[in-house]
Coordinates of C-alpha atoms and ligand atoms in Angstrom, one line a residue:
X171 CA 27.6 -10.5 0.0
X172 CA 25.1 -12.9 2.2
X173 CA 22.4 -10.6 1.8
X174 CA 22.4 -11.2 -1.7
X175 CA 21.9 -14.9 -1.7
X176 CA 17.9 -16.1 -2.6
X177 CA 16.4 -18.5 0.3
X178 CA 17.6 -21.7 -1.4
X179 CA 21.1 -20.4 -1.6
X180 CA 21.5 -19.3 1.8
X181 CA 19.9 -22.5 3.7
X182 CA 22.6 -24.3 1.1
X183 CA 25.0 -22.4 2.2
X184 CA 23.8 -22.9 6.5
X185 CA 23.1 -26.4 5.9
X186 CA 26.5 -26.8 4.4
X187 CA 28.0 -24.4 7.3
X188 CA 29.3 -22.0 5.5
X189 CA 27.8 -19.2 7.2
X190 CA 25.6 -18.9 10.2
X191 CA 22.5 -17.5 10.6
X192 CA 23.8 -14.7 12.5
X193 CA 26.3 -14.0 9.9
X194 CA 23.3 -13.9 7.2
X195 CA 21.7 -11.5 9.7
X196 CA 24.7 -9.4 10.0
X197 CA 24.7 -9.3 6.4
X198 CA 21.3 -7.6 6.3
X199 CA 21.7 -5.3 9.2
X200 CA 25.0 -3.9 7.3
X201 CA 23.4 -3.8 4.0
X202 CA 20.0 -2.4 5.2
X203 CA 22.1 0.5 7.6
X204 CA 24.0 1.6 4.2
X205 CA 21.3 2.1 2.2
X206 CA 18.2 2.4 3.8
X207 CA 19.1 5.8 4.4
X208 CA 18.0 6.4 0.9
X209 CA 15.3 3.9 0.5
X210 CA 13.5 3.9 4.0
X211 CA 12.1 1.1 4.0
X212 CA 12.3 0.0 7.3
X213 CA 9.6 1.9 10.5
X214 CA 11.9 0.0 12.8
X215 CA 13.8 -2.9 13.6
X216 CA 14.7 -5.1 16.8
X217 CA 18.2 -5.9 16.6
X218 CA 18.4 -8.0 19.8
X219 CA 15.4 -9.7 19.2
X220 CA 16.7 -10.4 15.5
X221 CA 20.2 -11.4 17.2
X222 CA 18.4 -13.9 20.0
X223 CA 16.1 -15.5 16.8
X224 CA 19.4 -15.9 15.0
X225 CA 21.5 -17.7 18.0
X226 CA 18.4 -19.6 18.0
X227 CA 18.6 -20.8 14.6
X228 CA 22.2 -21.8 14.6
X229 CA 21.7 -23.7 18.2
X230 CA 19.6 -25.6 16.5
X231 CA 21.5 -25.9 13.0
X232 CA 24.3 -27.0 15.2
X233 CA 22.1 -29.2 16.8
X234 CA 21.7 -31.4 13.3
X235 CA 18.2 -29.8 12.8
X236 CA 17.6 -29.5 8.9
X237 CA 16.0 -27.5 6.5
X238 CA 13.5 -30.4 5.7
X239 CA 12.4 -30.0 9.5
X240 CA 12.7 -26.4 9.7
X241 CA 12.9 -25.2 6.1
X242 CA 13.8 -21.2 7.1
X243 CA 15.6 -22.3 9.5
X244 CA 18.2 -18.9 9.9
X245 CA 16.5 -16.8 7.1
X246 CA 16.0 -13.1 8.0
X247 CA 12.7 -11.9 6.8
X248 CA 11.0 -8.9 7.6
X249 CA 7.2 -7.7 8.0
X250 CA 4.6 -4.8 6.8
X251 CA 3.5 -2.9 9.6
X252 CA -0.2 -3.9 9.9
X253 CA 1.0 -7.9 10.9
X254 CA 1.1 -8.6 14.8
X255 CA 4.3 -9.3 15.7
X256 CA 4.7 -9.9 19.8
X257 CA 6.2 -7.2 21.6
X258 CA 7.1 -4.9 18.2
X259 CA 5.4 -1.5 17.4
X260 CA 2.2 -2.2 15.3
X261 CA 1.6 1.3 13.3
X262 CA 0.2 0.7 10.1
X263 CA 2.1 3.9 9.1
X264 CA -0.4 5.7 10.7
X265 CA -0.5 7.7 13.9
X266 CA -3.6 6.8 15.3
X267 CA -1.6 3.5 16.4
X268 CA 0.6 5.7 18.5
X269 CA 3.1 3.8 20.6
X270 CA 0.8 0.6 20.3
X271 CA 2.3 -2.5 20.9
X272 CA 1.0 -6.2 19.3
X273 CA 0.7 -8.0 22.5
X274 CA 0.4 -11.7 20.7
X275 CA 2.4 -12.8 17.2
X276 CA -0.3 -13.2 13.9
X277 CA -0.8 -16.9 12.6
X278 CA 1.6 -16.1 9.5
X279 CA 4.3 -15.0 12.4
X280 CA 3.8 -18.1 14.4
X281 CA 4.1 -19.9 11.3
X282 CA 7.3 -18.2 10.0
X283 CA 9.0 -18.6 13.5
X284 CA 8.1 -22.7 13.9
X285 CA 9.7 -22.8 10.3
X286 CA 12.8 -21.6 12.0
X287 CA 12.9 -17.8 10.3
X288 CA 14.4 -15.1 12.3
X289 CA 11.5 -12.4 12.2
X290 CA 12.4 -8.7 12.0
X291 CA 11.5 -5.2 11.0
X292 CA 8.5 -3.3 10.8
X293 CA 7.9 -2.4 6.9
X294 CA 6.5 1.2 5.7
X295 CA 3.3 0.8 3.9
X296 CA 0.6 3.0 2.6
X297 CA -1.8 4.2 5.7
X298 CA -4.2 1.3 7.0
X299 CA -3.0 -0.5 3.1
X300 CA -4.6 2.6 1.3
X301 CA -2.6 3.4 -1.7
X302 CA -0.5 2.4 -4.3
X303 CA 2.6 4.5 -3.7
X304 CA 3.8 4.2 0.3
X305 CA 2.9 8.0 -0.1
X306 CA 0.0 7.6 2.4
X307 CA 2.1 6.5 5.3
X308 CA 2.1 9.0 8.0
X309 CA 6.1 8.8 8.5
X310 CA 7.8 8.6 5.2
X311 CA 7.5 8.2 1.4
X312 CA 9.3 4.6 0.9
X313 CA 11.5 5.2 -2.0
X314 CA 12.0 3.0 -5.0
X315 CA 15.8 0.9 -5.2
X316 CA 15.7 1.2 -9.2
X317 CA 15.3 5.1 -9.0
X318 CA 14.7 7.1 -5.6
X319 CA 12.9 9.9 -7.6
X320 CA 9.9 7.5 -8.2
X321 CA 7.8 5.3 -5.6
X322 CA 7.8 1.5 -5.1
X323 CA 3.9 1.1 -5.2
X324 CA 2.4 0.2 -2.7
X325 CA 0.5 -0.4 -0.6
X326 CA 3.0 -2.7 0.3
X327 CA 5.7 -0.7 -1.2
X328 CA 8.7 -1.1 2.4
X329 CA 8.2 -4.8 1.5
X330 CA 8.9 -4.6 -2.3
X331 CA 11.7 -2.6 -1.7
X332 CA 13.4 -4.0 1.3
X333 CA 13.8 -7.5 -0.6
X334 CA 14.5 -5.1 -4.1
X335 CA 17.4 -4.0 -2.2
X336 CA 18.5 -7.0 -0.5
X337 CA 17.8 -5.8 3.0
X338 CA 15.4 -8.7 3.7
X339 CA 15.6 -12.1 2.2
X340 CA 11.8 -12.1 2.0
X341 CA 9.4 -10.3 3.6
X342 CA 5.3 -10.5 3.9
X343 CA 3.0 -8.2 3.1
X344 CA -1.0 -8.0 2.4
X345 CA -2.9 -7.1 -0.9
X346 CA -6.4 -6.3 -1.2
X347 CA -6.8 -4.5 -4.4
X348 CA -3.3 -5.6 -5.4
X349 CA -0.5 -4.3 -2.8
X350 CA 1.7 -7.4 -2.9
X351 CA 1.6 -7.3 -6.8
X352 CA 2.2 -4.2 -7.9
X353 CA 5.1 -3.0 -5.9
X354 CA 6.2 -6.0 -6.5
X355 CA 6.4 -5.3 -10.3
X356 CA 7.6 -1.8 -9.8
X357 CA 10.3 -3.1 -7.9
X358 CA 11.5 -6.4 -10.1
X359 CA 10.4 -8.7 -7.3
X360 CA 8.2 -12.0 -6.8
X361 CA 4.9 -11.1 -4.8
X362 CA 2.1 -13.6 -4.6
X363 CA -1.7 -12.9 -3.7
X364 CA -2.4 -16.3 -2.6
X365 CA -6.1 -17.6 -3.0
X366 CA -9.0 -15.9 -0.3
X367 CA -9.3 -18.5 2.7
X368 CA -5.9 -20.1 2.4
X369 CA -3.7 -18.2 4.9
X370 CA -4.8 -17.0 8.1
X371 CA -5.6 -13.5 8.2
X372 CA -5.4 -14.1 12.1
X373 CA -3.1 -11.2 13.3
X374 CA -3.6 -8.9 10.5
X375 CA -5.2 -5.7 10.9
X376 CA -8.1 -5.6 8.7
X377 CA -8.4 -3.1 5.9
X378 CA -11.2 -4.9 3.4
X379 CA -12.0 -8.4 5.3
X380 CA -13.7 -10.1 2.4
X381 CA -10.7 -8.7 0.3
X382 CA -7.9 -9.0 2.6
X383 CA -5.2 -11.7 2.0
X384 CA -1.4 -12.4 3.6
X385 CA 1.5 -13.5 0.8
X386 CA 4.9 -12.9 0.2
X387 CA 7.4 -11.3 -1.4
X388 CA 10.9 -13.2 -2.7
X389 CA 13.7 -12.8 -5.1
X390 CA 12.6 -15.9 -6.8
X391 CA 9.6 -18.2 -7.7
X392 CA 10.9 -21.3 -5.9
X393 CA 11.0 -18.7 -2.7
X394 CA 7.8 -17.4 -3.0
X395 CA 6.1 -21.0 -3.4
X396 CA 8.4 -22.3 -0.3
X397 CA 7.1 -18.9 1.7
X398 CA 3.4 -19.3 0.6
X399 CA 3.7 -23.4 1.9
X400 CA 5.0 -22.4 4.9
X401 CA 2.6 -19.5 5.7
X402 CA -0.5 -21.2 4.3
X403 CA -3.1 -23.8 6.2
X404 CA -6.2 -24.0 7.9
X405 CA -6.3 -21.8 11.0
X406 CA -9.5 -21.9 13.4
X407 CA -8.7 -18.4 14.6
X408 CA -9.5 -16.9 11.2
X409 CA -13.1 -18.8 10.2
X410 CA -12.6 -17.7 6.5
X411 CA -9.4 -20.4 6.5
X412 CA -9.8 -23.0 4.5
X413 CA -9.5 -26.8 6.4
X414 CA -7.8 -28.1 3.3
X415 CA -4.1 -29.5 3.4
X416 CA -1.9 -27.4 1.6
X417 CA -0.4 -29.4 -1.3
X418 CA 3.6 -29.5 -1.9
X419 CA 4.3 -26.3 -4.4
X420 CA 7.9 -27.0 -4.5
X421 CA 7.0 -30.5 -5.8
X422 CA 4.8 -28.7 -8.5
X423 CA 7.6 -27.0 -9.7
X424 CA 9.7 -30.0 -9.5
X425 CA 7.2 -31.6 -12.7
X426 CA 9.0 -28.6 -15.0
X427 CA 11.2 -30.1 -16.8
X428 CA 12.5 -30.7 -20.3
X429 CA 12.7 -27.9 -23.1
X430 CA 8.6 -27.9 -23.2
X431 CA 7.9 -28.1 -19.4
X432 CA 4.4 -26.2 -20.2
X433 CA 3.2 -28.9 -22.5
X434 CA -0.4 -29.5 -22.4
X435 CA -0.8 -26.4 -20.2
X436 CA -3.4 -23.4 -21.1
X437 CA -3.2 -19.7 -20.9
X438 CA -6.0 -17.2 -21.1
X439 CA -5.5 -13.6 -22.7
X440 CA -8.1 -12.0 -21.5
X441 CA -9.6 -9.4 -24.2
X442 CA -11.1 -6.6 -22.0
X443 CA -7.6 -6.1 -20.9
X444 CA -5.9 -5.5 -24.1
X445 CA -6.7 -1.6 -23.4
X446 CA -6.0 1.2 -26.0
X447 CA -3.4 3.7 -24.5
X448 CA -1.4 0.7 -22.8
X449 CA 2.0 1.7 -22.5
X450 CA 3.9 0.2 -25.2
X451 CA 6.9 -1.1 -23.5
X452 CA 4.2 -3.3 -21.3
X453 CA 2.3 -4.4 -24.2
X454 CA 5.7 -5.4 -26.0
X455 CA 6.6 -6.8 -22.8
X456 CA 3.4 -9.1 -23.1
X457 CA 3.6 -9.7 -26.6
X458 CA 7.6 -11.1 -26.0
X459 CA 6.5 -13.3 -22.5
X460 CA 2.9 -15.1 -24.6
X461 CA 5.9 -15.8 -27.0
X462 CA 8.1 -17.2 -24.5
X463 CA 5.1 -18.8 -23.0
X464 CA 4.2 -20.8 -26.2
X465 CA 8.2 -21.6 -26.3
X466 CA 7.6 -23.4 -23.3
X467 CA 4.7 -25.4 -24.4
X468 CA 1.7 -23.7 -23.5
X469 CA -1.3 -23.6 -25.6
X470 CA -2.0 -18.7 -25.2
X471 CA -6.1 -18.5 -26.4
X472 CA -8.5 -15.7 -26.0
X473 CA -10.8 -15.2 -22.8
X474 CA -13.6 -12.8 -22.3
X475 CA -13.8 -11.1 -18.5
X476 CA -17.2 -9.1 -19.9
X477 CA -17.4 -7.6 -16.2
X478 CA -14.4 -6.3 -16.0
X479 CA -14.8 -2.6 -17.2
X480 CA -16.7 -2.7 -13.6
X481 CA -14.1 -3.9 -11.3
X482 CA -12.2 -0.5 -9.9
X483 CA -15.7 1.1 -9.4
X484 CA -17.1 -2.0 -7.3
X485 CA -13.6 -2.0 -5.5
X486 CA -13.9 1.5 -4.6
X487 CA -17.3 0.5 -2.8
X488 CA -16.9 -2.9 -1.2
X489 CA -13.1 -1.6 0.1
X490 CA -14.1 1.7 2.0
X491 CA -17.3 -0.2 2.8
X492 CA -15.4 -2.6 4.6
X493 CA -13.2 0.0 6.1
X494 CA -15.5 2.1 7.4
X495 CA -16.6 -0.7 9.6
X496 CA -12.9 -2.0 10.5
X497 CA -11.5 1.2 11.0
X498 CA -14.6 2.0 13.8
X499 CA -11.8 0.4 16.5
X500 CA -9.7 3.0 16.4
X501 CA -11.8 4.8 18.9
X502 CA -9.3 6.9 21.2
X503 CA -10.4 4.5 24.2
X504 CA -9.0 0.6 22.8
X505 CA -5.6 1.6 20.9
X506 CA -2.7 3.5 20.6
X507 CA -2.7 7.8 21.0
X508 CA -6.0 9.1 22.6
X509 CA -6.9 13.3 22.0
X510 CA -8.7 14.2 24.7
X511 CA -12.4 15.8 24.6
X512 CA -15.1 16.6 27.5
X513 CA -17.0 13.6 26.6
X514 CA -16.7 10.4 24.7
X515 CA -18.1 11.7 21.3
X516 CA -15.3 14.8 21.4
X517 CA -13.0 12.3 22.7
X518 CA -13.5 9.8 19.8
X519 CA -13.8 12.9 17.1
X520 CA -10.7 14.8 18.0
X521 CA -8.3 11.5 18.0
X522 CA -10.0 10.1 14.6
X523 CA -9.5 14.0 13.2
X524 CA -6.0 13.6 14.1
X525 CA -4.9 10.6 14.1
X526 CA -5.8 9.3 10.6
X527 CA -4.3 10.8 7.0
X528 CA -6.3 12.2 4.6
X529 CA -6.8 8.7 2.4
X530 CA -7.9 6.7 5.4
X531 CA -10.3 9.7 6.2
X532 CA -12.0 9.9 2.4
X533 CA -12.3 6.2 2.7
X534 CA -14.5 6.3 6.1
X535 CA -16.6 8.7 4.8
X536 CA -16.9 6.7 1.3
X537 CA -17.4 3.9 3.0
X538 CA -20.2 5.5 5.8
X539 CA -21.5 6.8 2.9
X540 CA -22.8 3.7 0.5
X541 CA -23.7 1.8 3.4
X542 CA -25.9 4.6 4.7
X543 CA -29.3 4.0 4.2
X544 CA -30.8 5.0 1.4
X545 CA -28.0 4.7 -0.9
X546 CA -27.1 0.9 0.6
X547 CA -29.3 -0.7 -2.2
X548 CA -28.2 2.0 -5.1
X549 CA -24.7 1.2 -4.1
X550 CA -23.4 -1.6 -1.8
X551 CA -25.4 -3.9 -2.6
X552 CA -25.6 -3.5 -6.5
X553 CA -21.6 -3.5 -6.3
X554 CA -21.8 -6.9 -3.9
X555 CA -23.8 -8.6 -7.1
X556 CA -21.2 -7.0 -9.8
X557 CA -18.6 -8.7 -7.2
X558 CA -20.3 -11.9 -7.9
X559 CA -20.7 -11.4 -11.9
X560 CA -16.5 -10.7 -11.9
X561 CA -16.1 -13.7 -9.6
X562 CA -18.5 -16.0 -12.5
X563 CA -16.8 -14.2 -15.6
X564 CA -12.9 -15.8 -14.3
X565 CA -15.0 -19.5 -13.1
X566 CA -16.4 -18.9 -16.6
X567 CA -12.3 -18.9 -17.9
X568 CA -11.1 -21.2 -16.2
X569 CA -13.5 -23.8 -17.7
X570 CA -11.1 -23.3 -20.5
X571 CA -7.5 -22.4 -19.1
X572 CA -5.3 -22.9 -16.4
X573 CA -4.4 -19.1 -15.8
X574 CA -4.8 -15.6 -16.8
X575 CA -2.1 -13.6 -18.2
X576 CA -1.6 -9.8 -17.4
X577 CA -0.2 -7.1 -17.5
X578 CA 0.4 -6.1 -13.3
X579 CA 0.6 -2.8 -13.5
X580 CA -0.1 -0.4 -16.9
X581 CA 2.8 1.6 -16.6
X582 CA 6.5 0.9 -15.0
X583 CA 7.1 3.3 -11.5
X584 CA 5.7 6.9 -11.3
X585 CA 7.9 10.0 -9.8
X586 CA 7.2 10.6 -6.1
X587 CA 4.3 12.7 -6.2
X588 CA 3.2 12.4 -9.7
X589 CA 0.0 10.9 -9.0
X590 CA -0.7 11.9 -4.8
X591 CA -3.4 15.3 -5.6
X592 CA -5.0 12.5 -7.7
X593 CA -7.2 10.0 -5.8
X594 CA -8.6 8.9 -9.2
X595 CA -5.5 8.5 -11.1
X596 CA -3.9 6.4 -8.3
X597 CA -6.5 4.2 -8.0
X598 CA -6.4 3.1 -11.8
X599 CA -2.6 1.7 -11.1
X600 CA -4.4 -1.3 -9.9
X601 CA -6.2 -1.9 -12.9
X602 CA -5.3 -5.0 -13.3
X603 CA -4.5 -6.4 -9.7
X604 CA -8.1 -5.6 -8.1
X605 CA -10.2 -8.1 -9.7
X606 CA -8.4 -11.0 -8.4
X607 CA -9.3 -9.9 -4.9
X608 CA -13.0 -9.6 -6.0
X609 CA -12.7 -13.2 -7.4
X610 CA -11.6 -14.5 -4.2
X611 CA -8.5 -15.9 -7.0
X612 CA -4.9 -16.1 -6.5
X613 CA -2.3 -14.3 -8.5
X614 CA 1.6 -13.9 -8.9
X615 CA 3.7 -11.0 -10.4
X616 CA 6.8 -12.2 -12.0
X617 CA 9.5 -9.6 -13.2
X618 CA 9.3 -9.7 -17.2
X619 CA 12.0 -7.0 -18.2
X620 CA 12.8 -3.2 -18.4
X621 CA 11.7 -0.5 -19.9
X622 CA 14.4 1.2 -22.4
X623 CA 16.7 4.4 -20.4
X624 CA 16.1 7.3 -21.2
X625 CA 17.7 10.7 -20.3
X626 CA 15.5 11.1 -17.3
X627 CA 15.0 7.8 -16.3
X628 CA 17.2 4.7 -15.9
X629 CA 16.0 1.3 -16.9
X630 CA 12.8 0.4 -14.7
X631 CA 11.3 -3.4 -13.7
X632 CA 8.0 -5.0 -15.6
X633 CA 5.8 -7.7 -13.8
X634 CA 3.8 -9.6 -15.7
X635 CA 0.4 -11.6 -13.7
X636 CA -1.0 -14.8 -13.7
X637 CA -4.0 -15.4 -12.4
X638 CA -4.8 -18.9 -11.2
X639 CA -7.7 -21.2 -10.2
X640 CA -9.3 -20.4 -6.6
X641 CA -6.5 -23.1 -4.9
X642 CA -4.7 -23.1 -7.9
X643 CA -1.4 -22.1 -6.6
X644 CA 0.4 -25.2 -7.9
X645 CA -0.1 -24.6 -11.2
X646 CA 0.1 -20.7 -11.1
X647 CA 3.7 -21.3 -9.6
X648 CA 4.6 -23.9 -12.3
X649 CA 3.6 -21.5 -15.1
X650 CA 4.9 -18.6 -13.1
X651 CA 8.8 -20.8 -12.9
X652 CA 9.2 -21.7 -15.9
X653 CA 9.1 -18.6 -17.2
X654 CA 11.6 -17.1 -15.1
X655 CA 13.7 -19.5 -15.4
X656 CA 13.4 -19.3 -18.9
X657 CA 14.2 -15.8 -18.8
X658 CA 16.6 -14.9 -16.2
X659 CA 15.1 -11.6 -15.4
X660 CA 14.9 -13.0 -11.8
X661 CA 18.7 -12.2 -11.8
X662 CA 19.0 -8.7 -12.4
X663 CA 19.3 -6.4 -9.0
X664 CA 18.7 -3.1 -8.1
X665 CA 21.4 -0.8 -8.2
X666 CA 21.2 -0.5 -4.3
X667 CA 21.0 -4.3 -4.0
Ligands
LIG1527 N1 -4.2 0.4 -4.0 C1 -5.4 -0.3 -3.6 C2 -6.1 0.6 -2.6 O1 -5.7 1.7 -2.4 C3 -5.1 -1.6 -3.0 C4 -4.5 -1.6 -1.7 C5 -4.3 -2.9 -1.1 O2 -4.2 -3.9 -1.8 N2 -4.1 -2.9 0.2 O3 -7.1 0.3 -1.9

């Protein structure tokens, strides 16, 4: 039952030796070989490798090294596919990768393995991050632990599930328009969008660079603030890092206490997002946490994001935009599978024609498209200064609060399929995810209950989002903790947990 434990509990349980970090790894491998079957999850996974990290860790546990030196010390975690991870495949769930392999480790892998993690497995994800079901991925459709008839989100949707089913302990993933948050919801996990510029993007393949940010996904709040400090920091690889020191999160959440741990504490509602036609299990869901919230001594007043009516559109320009340019690599000649042609134009034509999905390919020529001149100024750069009136409208908030609280998604998890002949439809699941990215902002999804059974469908997980300060990750995890553990939803697993 190892692969159950949150992060505190196991390194409690290593620190006291009453398992070993082989055993804890052991615990996954069984777990994940049982049931990923059914969820799939995982691309792949290095069991030696995971085994030699492991004997590492518990040489060095027996060596007297301790969790405040090495605070992952023997904790399995697991990684989406687009992070470089040295000597492991590298797909992005898509095929243009081929058999490519990441020849150096990303920052946030360094990082992880210095902290004493045992780093494994290759997480399915939508194509290049495109999506917000895993249905873009050019292997297989990731499935969703609650109910395998509907998807996990995505784009980070192997990662959500993986730690939804207890086949990871934690795993990392990247959101641009919302892909740590929003599977995160639809699987009843913790996944944090940390603030633009505070960890290194060095070693992750770029989808939207100004967008683009690493976080984590946990079982708990205390794990995702302990992940996020040990991932976080100033890297002079990635020159959109932040040199700041990263402040102590698990000390922030150490100042909760008492029956009022919120006192003196502000939340924003913001009143552009109270939409008609929200589903009405996640606006009672809402209603019940700004209850709980006020319970806990927070002062809940009204905001005003006026921009935000604009934010999917802009998103939908900036992103492929961005894209267009990043994905230009993939040439048939640098990575991965090559088609050949008679010269280099047929040779570069043929692989990009078959080596990226359908998403990834509408996004190119989006993207080509509003940066091609002539429509440049009608579009990219009229959706650049929109960017910047979103980014002033949440400065504008926070004059007056400490966080933003939203709904993450607008409705709980959608059947497999439901939405994938619909570009349009899709993206509006990140309604309320994308503007954080615009913002440059950090955010957090936080389970926040069910929805009711029904004869079709069994009970299904609600996140609610805060949205914090630019650097305001102390307090967004102090307001995001006190909830849950006010609530307890953090202790309710998946069926195939
Ligand atoms: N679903 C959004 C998109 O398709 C966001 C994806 C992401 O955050 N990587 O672009």
């Amino acid at each position: 039952m190892l692969h159950r434990l949150t992060i505190s509990e196991l390194t409690g349980r290593l620190a006291r030796r009453e398992c070993t970090a082989q055993s804890a790894l052991r615990a996954c491998f069984d777990h994940l070989t049982q049931v990923d079957g059914q969820v799939r999850a995982f691309m792949s996974y290095d069991v030696t490798d995971a085994y030699a990290q492991a004997e590492a860790a518990d040489r060095d546990l027996a060596a007297g090294v301790t969790h405040a030196q090495k605070p992952l010390l023997g904790v399995p975690i697991a990684l989406k596919d687009l992070l470089a991870h040295r000597g492991q495949p590298l797909n992005c769930s898509s095929k243009i990768l081929g058999n490519y392999r990441s020849p150096y480790d990303a920052t946030v892998v360094e990082k992880l393995k210095a902290a004493g993690a045992v780093v494994f497995g290759r997480l399915n994800m939508d194509e290049f991050a495109m999506g917000s079901s895993t249905e873009t991925s050019a292997f297989q459709t990731t499935l969703n632990p609650w109910d395998l008839t509907r998807i996990p989100g995505g784009s980070s949707g192997g990662c959500a599930a993986s730690v939804a089913a207890n086949m990871a302990f934690a795993s990392i993933g990247s959101d641009t328009g919302g892909s740590i948050r929003q599977p995160a919801a639809l699987c009843g996990v913790v996944g944090v969008k940390p603030t633009y510029g505070l960890v290194s993007r060095y070693g992750l393949t770029a989808f939207a660079s100004s967008l683009d940010q690493i976080g984590p996904f946990a079982k708990d709040v205390h794990d995702a603030a302990l992940l996020t400090q040990v991932i976080a920091g100033h890297d002079p690889r990635d020159s959109t890092s932040i040199p700041q020191p990263v402040p102590d999160y698990l000390a922030a959440l150490a100042k909760n206490t008492g029956p009022q741990p919120l006192k003196g504490l502000k939340l924003g509602l913001a009143k552009e997002y109270m939409i008609g036609g929200l589903d009405h299990e996640v606006d009672a869901a809402m209603q019940a946490a700004v209850k709980q919230y006020q319970a806990l001594g927070a002062e809940v007043v009204e905001v005003s994001l006026p921009h935000s009516d604009y934010a999917a559109a802009t998103y939908y320009i900036i992103a492929p935009a961005e894209a267009s340019a990043n994905l230009a690599r993939f040439d048939g000649v640098r990575y991965g599978a090559r088609v050949d042609g008679r010269d280099p134009a047929e040779l570069n034509a043929k692989t990009r024609g078959a080596g990226f999905g359908a998403e990834v390919k509408r996004r190119i020529i989006l993207g080509t498209y509003v940066l091609s001149s002539g429509y440049y100024d009608a579009y990219y750069l009229r959706a650049q200064k929109v960017r910047t009136l979103i980014r002033q409208d949440f400065l504008k908030a926070f004059e007056t609060v400490d966080a933003i609280l939203t709904p993450t998604t607008p409705t709980a998890a959608f059947k497999v399929g439901e939405k994938s002949d619909d570009p349009l439809q899709m993206y509006l699941s990140d309604i309320f995810t994308i503007s954080c990215n615009l913002a440059g902002i950090c955010g957090i999804s936080v389970p926040c209950g069910f929805t009711k059974p029904t004869e079709t469908a069994p009970r299904l997980p609600l996140g609610l989002q805060l949205l914090g300060k630019p650097f305001g990750e102390e307090t967004m995890f102090r307001l995001a903790h006190a909830y849950e553990q006010s609530t307890g939803w953090h202790h309710e697993r998946s069926p195939l947990g």
